[in-house]
Short mmCIF file of C-alpha atoms in Angstrom, two decimals:
data_model
loop_
_atom_site.label_atom_id
_atom_site.label_comp_id
_atom_site.label_asym_id
_atom_site.label_seq_id
_atom_site.Cartn_x
_atom_site.Cartn_y
_atom_site.Cartn_z
CA GLY X 3 -5.21 -22.16 7.97
CA LEU X 4 -4.04 -25.45 7.76
CA LEU X 5 -3.98 -24.49 4.34
CA VAL X 6 -2.50 -21.07 4.44
CA LEU X 7 0.38 -22.91 5.87
CA ALA X 8 0.71 -25.56 3.25
CA LEU X 9 0.87 -21.97 0.41
CA LEU X 10 3.29 -20.23 2.33
CA TYR X 11 5.63 -24.26 2.23
CA LEU X 12 4.90 -23.83 -1.03
CA PHE X 13 5.66 -20.43 -1.51
CA LEU X 14 8.97 -20.30 -0.42
CA THR X 15 10.01 -23.87 -1.96
CA GLY X 16 9.86 -21.31 -5.19
CA VAL X 17 11.81 -19.14 -4.34
CA ASN X 18 14.14 -21.79 -3.74
CA LEU X 19 13.57 -23.24 -7.13
CA LEU X 20 13.78 -19.36 -8.70
CA GLY X 21 16.80 -19.30 -6.91
CA GLY X 22 18.40 -22.48 -8.40
CA GLY X 23 17.48 -22.03 -11.61
CA PHE X 24 18.38 -18.70 -12.48
CA LYS X 25 22.18 -20.47 -10.45
CA SER X 26 22.11 -23.35 -13.28
CA LEU X 27 21.03 -21.18 -16.07
CA GLY X 28 25.05 -20.12 -16.81
CA SER X 29 26.12 -16.00 -16.26
CA ASP X 30 26.18 -15.68 -19.99
CA LEU X 31 22.56 -16.32 -21.13
CA VAL X 32 21.01 -14.37 -17.20
CA ASP X 33 23.13 -11.12 -17.58
CA GLY X 34 21.86 -11.04 -21.31
CA LEU X 35 18.34 -10.86 -19.49
CA PHE X 36 19.50 -8.35 -16.45
CA GLN X 37 21.38 -6.46 -18.62
CA GLY X 38 19.92 -3.02 -19.24
CA VAL X 39 19.00 -3.40 -15.47
CA SER X 40 22.43 -1.48 -13.79
CA ASN X 41 20.13 1.51 -15.42
CA PRO X 42 18.04 2.86 -12.28
CA LEU X 43 16.08 4.01 -14.44
CA ALA X 44 15.14 1.09 -16.22
CA GLY X 45 15.71 -0.54 -12.81
CA LEU X 46 11.93 1.10 -11.77
CA PHE X 47 10.12 0.20 -14.74
CA VAL X 48 11.34 -3.41 -14.36
CA GLY X 49 10.02 -3.78 -11.35
CA LEU X 50 7.03 -1.36 -11.95
CA LEU X 51 5.63 -3.65 -15.41
CA ALA X 52 6.15 -7.21 -12.93
CA THR X 53 3.69 -5.76 -9.66
CA VAL X 54 1.82 -4.54 -12.25
CA LEU X 55 1.37 -7.88 -14.31
CA VAL X 56 1.02 -9.95 -11.51
CA GLN X 57 -1.04 -7.68 -9.43
CA SER X 58 1.13 -8.64 -6.12
CA SER X 59 4.23 -6.39 -5.43
CA SER X 60 4.87 -9.35 -2.82
CA VAL X 61 5.24 -11.56 -5.86
CA SER X 62 7.54 -9.36 -7.78
CA THR X 63 9.75 -8.21 -4.62
CA SER X 64 9.90 -12.20 -3.56
CA VAL X 65 11.27 -12.64 -7.39
CA ILE X 66 14.02 -10.32 -6.70
CA VAL X 67 15.14 -11.30 -3.87
CA GLY X 68 15.49 -14.67 -5.38
CA LEU X 69 17.59 -12.72 -7.80
CA VAL X 70 19.73 -11.61 -5.87
CA ALA X 71 20.28 -14.70 -3.49
CA SER X 72 21.94 -16.51 -6.57
CA GLY X 73 23.88 -13.07 -7.57
CA VAL X 74 22.04 -12.56 -10.99
CA VAL X 75 21.48 -8.50 -9.17
CA SER X 76 23.83 -6.78 -7.05
CA THR X 77 22.09 -5.45 -4.19
CA SER X 78 22.15 -1.77 -4.68
CA ASP X 79 20.91 -2.66 -8.73
CA ALA X 80 17.47 -3.93 -7.07
CA VAL X 81 16.68 -0.89 -4.90
CA PRO X 82 15.41 1.02 -7.62
CA MET X 83 13.76 -2.72 -8.38
CA ILE X 84 11.99 -2.67 -6.09
CA MET X 85 10.63 0.45 -5.40
CA GLY X 86 8.94 0.45 -8.90
CA ALA X 87 7.55 -2.67 -6.99
CA ASN X 88 6.38 -0.11 -4.79
CA LEU X 89 4.83 2.19 -7.63
CA GLY X 90 3.33 -0.35 -9.33
CA THR X 91 0.76 -1.34 -6.42
CA THR X 92 -0.85 1.27 -6.47
CA VAL X 93 -2.59 0.83 -9.41
CA THR X 94 -5.01 -1.85 -8.29
CA ASN X 95 -6.66 1.05 -6.16
CA THR X 96 -7.06 3.17 -8.14
CA LEU X 97 -8.81 0.27 -10.53
CA ALA X 98 -10.69 -0.47 -7.77
CA SER X 99 -11.68 2.89 -6.91
CA LEU X 100 -13.50 3.60 -11.02
CA GLY X 101 -15.52 1.30 -9.65
CA HIS X 102 -17.63 4.05 -8.35
CA VAL X 103 -17.00 6.41 -11.94
CA ARG X 104 -21.02 6.90 -11.98
CA ARG X 105 -21.53 8.38 -8.67
CA ASP X 106 -19.73 12.03 -9.17
CA ALA X 107 -19.11 12.27 -5.36
CA GLU X 108 -18.41 9.54 -4.33
CA PHE X 109 -15.61 8.42 -7.12
CA ARG X 110 -14.78 12.02 -5.73
CA ARG X 111 -13.90 10.42 -2.47
CA ALA X 112 -12.43 7.50 -4.00
CA PHE X 113 -10.26 8.06 -6.08
CA ALA X 114 -8.62 10.69 -3.49
CA ALA X 115 -8.65 7.44 -1.09
CA ALA X 116 -6.29 5.09 -3.59
CA THR X 117 -4.37 8.80 -5.24
CA VAL X 118 -3.34 9.29 -1.22
CA HIS X 119 -1.33 5.90 -1.70
CA ASP X 120 -0.06 6.74 -5.59
CA PHE X 121 1.05 9.85 -4.64
CA PHE X 122 2.90 8.76 -0.94
CA ASN X 123 5.03 6.45 -3.24
CA ILE X 124 5.29 8.67 -6.43
CA LEU X 125 6.80 11.16 -3.52
CA ALA X 126 8.91 8.35 -1.80
CA VAL X 127 11.38 7.52 -4.59
CA ALA X 128 11.55 10.55 -6.07
CA VAL X 129 13.47 11.77 -2.45
CA PHE X 130 14.39 8.05 -2.18
CA LEU X 131 16.38 7.06 -5.11
CA PRO X 132 17.91 10.45 -6.15
CA LEU X 133 19.55 10.32 -2.06
CA GLU X 134 20.12 6.54 -3.17
CA LEU X 135 22.50 6.94 -6.03
CA ALA X 136 24.29 9.02 -4.90
CA THR X 137 25.31 7.88 -1.65
CA GLY X 138 24.17 4.43 -2.04
CA PHE X 139 22.42 4.52 1.40
CA LEU X 140 20.04 2.06 1.22
CA SER X 141 21.98 -0.36 0.16
CA SER X 142 24.94 -0.13 2.92
CA SER X 143 22.81 -0.02 5.58
CA SER X 144 21.07 -3.47 4.16
CA LEU X 145 23.86 -4.38 4.05
CA TRP X 146 24.64 -3.30 7.87
CA ILE X 147 21.77 -4.78 9.33
CA THR X 148 22.41 -7.42 7.78
CA GLU X 149 26.13 -8.66 9.34
CA ARG X 150 25.24 -7.54 11.99
CA VAL X 151 21.58 -10.07 12.36
CA VAL X 152 23.96 -12.75 9.49
CA GLY X 153 27.41 -12.56 10.21
CA SER X 154 29.19 -10.95 6.89
CA GLY X 155 30.55 -14.72 6.25
CA GLY X 156 28.33 -15.30 2.86
CA SER X 157 28.28 -19.62 3.78
CA ASP X 158 27.93 -19.46 8.03
CA PHE X 159 23.96 -18.91 7.36
CA LYS X 160 21.96 -21.39 7.91
CA SER X 161 17.96 -21.21 7.34
CA PRO X 162 15.62 -23.07 9.14
CA LEU X 163 13.44 -22.66 6.62
CA LYS X 164 16.54 -22.85 3.63
CA ALA X 165 16.80 -26.50 5.02
CA ALA X 166 12.89 -27.14 5.03
CA VAL X 167 12.07 -26.48 1.76
CA LYS X 168 15.14 -28.52 0.49
CA LEU X 169 12.77 -31.62 0.04
CA PRO X 170 10.29 -30.17 -2.57
CA ALA X 171 12.98 -28.31 -4.61
CA ASN X 172 15.07 -31.48 -4.92
CA LEU X 173 11.74 -33.95 -5.86
CA VAL X 174 11.35 -31.68 -8.64
CA LYS X 175 14.47 -31.06 -9.76
CA ASP X 176 14.63 -34.48 -9.72
CA LEU X 177 10.61 -34.58 -11.23
CA LEU X 178 12.86 -32.53 -14.49
CA ALA X 179 16.36 -34.86 -14.46
CA SER X 180 13.90 -37.67 -15.28
CA LEU X 181 11.96 -36.34 -17.73
CA GLY X 182 15.25 -35.79 -19.64
CA ALA X 183 15.68 -31.78 -18.62
CA HIS X 184 19.06 -31.66 -18.17
CA GLY X 185 21.48 -27.77 -18.55
CA ASP X 186 19.56 -24.78 -19.50
CA LEU X 187 16.43 -26.31 -20.14
CA LYS X 188 15.98 -27.58 -17.01
CA GLY X 189 16.81 -24.13 -15.63
CA GLY X 190 14.67 -22.81 -17.88
CA LEU X 191 11.49 -25.57 -16.73
CA MET X 192 12.86 -24.66 -13.14
CA ILE X 193 12.51 -20.98 -13.01
CA ALA X 194 9.41 -21.53 -14.89
CA VAL X 195 8.07 -23.70 -11.63
CA GLY X 196 9.23 -21.61 -8.88
CA LEU X 197 7.91 -18.60 -10.58
CA ALA X 198 4.06 -20.84 -10.83
CA PHE X 199 4.91 -22.34 -6.94
CA ILE X 200 4.89 -18.43 -5.91
CA PHE X 201 2.62 -16.78 -7.62
CA VAL X 202 0.03 -19.44 -7.05
CA ALA X 203 0.93 -19.77 -3.50
CA LEU X 204 0.04 -15.35 -2.69
CA THR X 205 -2.89 -16.26 -4.77
CA PHE X 206 -4.84 -18.37 -2.71
CA ILE X 207 -3.01 -17.70 0.66
CA THR X 208 -4.54 -13.55 -0.36
CA LYS X 209 -7.68 -15.20 -1.86
CA ASN X 210 -8.16 -17.59 1.53
CA MET X 211 -7.34 -14.57 3.94
CA ARG X 212 -10.02 -11.83 1.84
CA LEU X 213 -12.90 -14.88 3.05
CA LEU X 214 -11.37 -14.95 6.88
CA VAL X 215 -10.31 -10.83 6.87
CA ALA X 216 -13.01 -9.56 5.12
CA ASP X 217 -15.15 -8.42 7.26
CA ARG X 218 -13.31 -8.19 10.13
CA VAL X 219 -11.12 -5.69 8.48
CA GLU X 220 -13.54 -3.23 7.75
CA ALA X 221 -15.10 -3.76 11.95
CA ALA X 222 -11.11 -3.75 12.96
CA ILE X 223 -10.71 -0.87 10.43
CA ASN X 224 -13.41 1.26 12.34
CA LYS X 225 -12.83 0.55 15.86
CA GLY X 226 -8.72 1.07 14.98
CA LEU X 227 -9.54 4.91 13.23
CA GLY X 228 -12.54 5.33 16.36
CA ALA X 229 -9.79 5.01 18.90
CA GLY X 230 -8.59 8.83 16.66
CA SER X 231 -4.67 7.64 17.44
CA GLY X 232 -2.45 7.94 13.38
CA PHE X 233 -0.23 5.03 15.77
CA VAL X 234 -2.79 2.64 16.04
CA ALA X 235 -3.56 3.37 12.68
CA MET X 236 -1.00 2.73 11.14
CA ALA X 237 -0.39 -0.29 13.34
CA LEU X 238 -4.10 -1.74 12.06
CA GLY X 239 -2.50 -1.70 8.36
CA VAL X 240 0.50 -3.70 9.15
CA VAL X 241 -1.42 -6.05 11.21
CA ILE X 242 -4.22 -6.53 8.08
CA THR X 243 -1.21 -6.42 5.28
CA VAL X 244 0.47 -9.75 7.03
CA ALA X 245 -2.51 -10.99 7.84
CA VAL X 246 -3.86 -11.23 3.93
CA GLN X 247 0.50 -11.36 2.29
CA SER X 248 -1.28 -8.46 -0.27
CA SER X 249 -1.16 -4.07 0.46
CA SER X 250 -3.62 -4.11 -2.48
CA ILE X 251 -5.99 -5.57 -0.35
CA THR X 252 -6.05 -3.84 2.66
CA THR X 253 -5.84 -0.22 0.39
CA SER X 254 -8.65 -1.17 -2.02
CA VAL X 255 -10.53 -2.34 0.56
CA LEU X 256 -10.35 1.22 1.85
CA VAL X 257 -11.44 2.57 -1.26
CA PRO X 258 -15.04 1.88 -1.11
CA LEU X 259 -15.42 2.72 3.19
CA ALA X 260 -14.09 6.29 1.28
CA ALA X 261 -16.71 6.23 -1.33
CA SER X 262 -19.47 5.56 1.06
CA GLY X 263 -18.11 8.40 4.04
CA VAL X 264 -17.80 6.38 6.63
CA LEU X 265 -14.01 7.25 6.96
CA THR X 266 -12.64 10.29 5.56
CA LEU X 267 -8.94 11.17 3.64
CA GLU X 268 -6.94 11.32 7.13
CA ASN X 269 -8.14 8.34 8.61
CA ILE X 270 -7.08 6.10 5.47
CA TYR X 271 -3.59 7.71 5.45
CA PRO X 272 -2.21 5.98 7.61
CA VAL X 273 -3.84 2.70 7.33
CA THR X 274 -1.65 3.25 3.96
CA LEU X 275 1.23 3.78 5.07
CA GLY X 276 0.68 0.65 7.36
CA ALA X 277 -0.11 -1.48 4.47
CA ASN X 278 3.38 -0.30 2.88
CA VAL X 279 5.38 -1.75 5.89
CA GLY X 280 3.08 -4.61 6.32
CA THR X 281 3.94 -6.12 2.72
CA THR X 282 7.85 -6.24 3.07
CA VAL X 283 7.09 -9.27 5.29
CA THR X 284 6.30 -11.53 2.33
CA ALA X 285 10.04 -10.43 1.11
CA LEU X 286 12.10 -11.41 4.66
CA LEU X 287 9.78 -14.68 4.99
CA ALA X 288 10.82 -14.92 0.95
CA ALA X 289 14.97 -13.74 2.10
CA LEU X 290 14.95 -16.49 4.80
CA ALA X 291 14.73 -19.75 2.03
CA THR X 292 18.21 -18.33 0.12
CA GLY X 293 20.08 -18.86 2.53
CA SER X 294 21.87 -16.61 0.57
CA PRO X 295 23.60 -12.63 3.16
CA ALA X 296 22.71 -10.94 0.43
#
């Protein structure tokens, strides 16, 4: 438990460093980096590629949150990126289903279980991306909610988490300065260290929680689905994903259960939806570490 808390702290420090690094890089370089991203399709593929590479939508959405906080990417440009990250996370459970490829009936069930998630996310993007581009309803409603929660004044959001992670973030900055890194080099190194912190923290949280939770997950899923309610199954998906900090793990656990015929597709679907909801918690945590309403 303490280790997970320490890793969460490392994760938040990483998000803080990432934002600081982008801020200190100077706008020219950063603008060049993300120039193509104001094109929604490019944003979608940036999110997708990032998630496929790091195999975690939590990592890529946390990085996007850091970019928005430091003003590099606008909220409306970030929406397609996050949708891309959602698409990218479906690759993991499809790969998990390939483990059953030698046994026909098993593979059919496993692949179906994996692609339920894929199709849900593809359809969500197909429906919501054009709607967002036409009306901007996702970015405008998120700003509306933020104003209600945080207030519209930019700097009056005093995040307790931001204050808490300032100390280690400043230590890293001082260390880089003492090693002779200044200006753009320091900014670049801060981004690299921030990314490393985020990646390491989420990888180890995921590993630890997988060991702690794996057997209980299967028991809980079977118990929850025994209750026969879609809402119970969905809540279960949320709780498991928040606990293991990875929707890929939740959905990948379901694949062998489906392959062996323990779970039906109808039972798997609500758990998958819950996993999608649960994976948003990481990004919300990341946002709290930035202290920026955006």
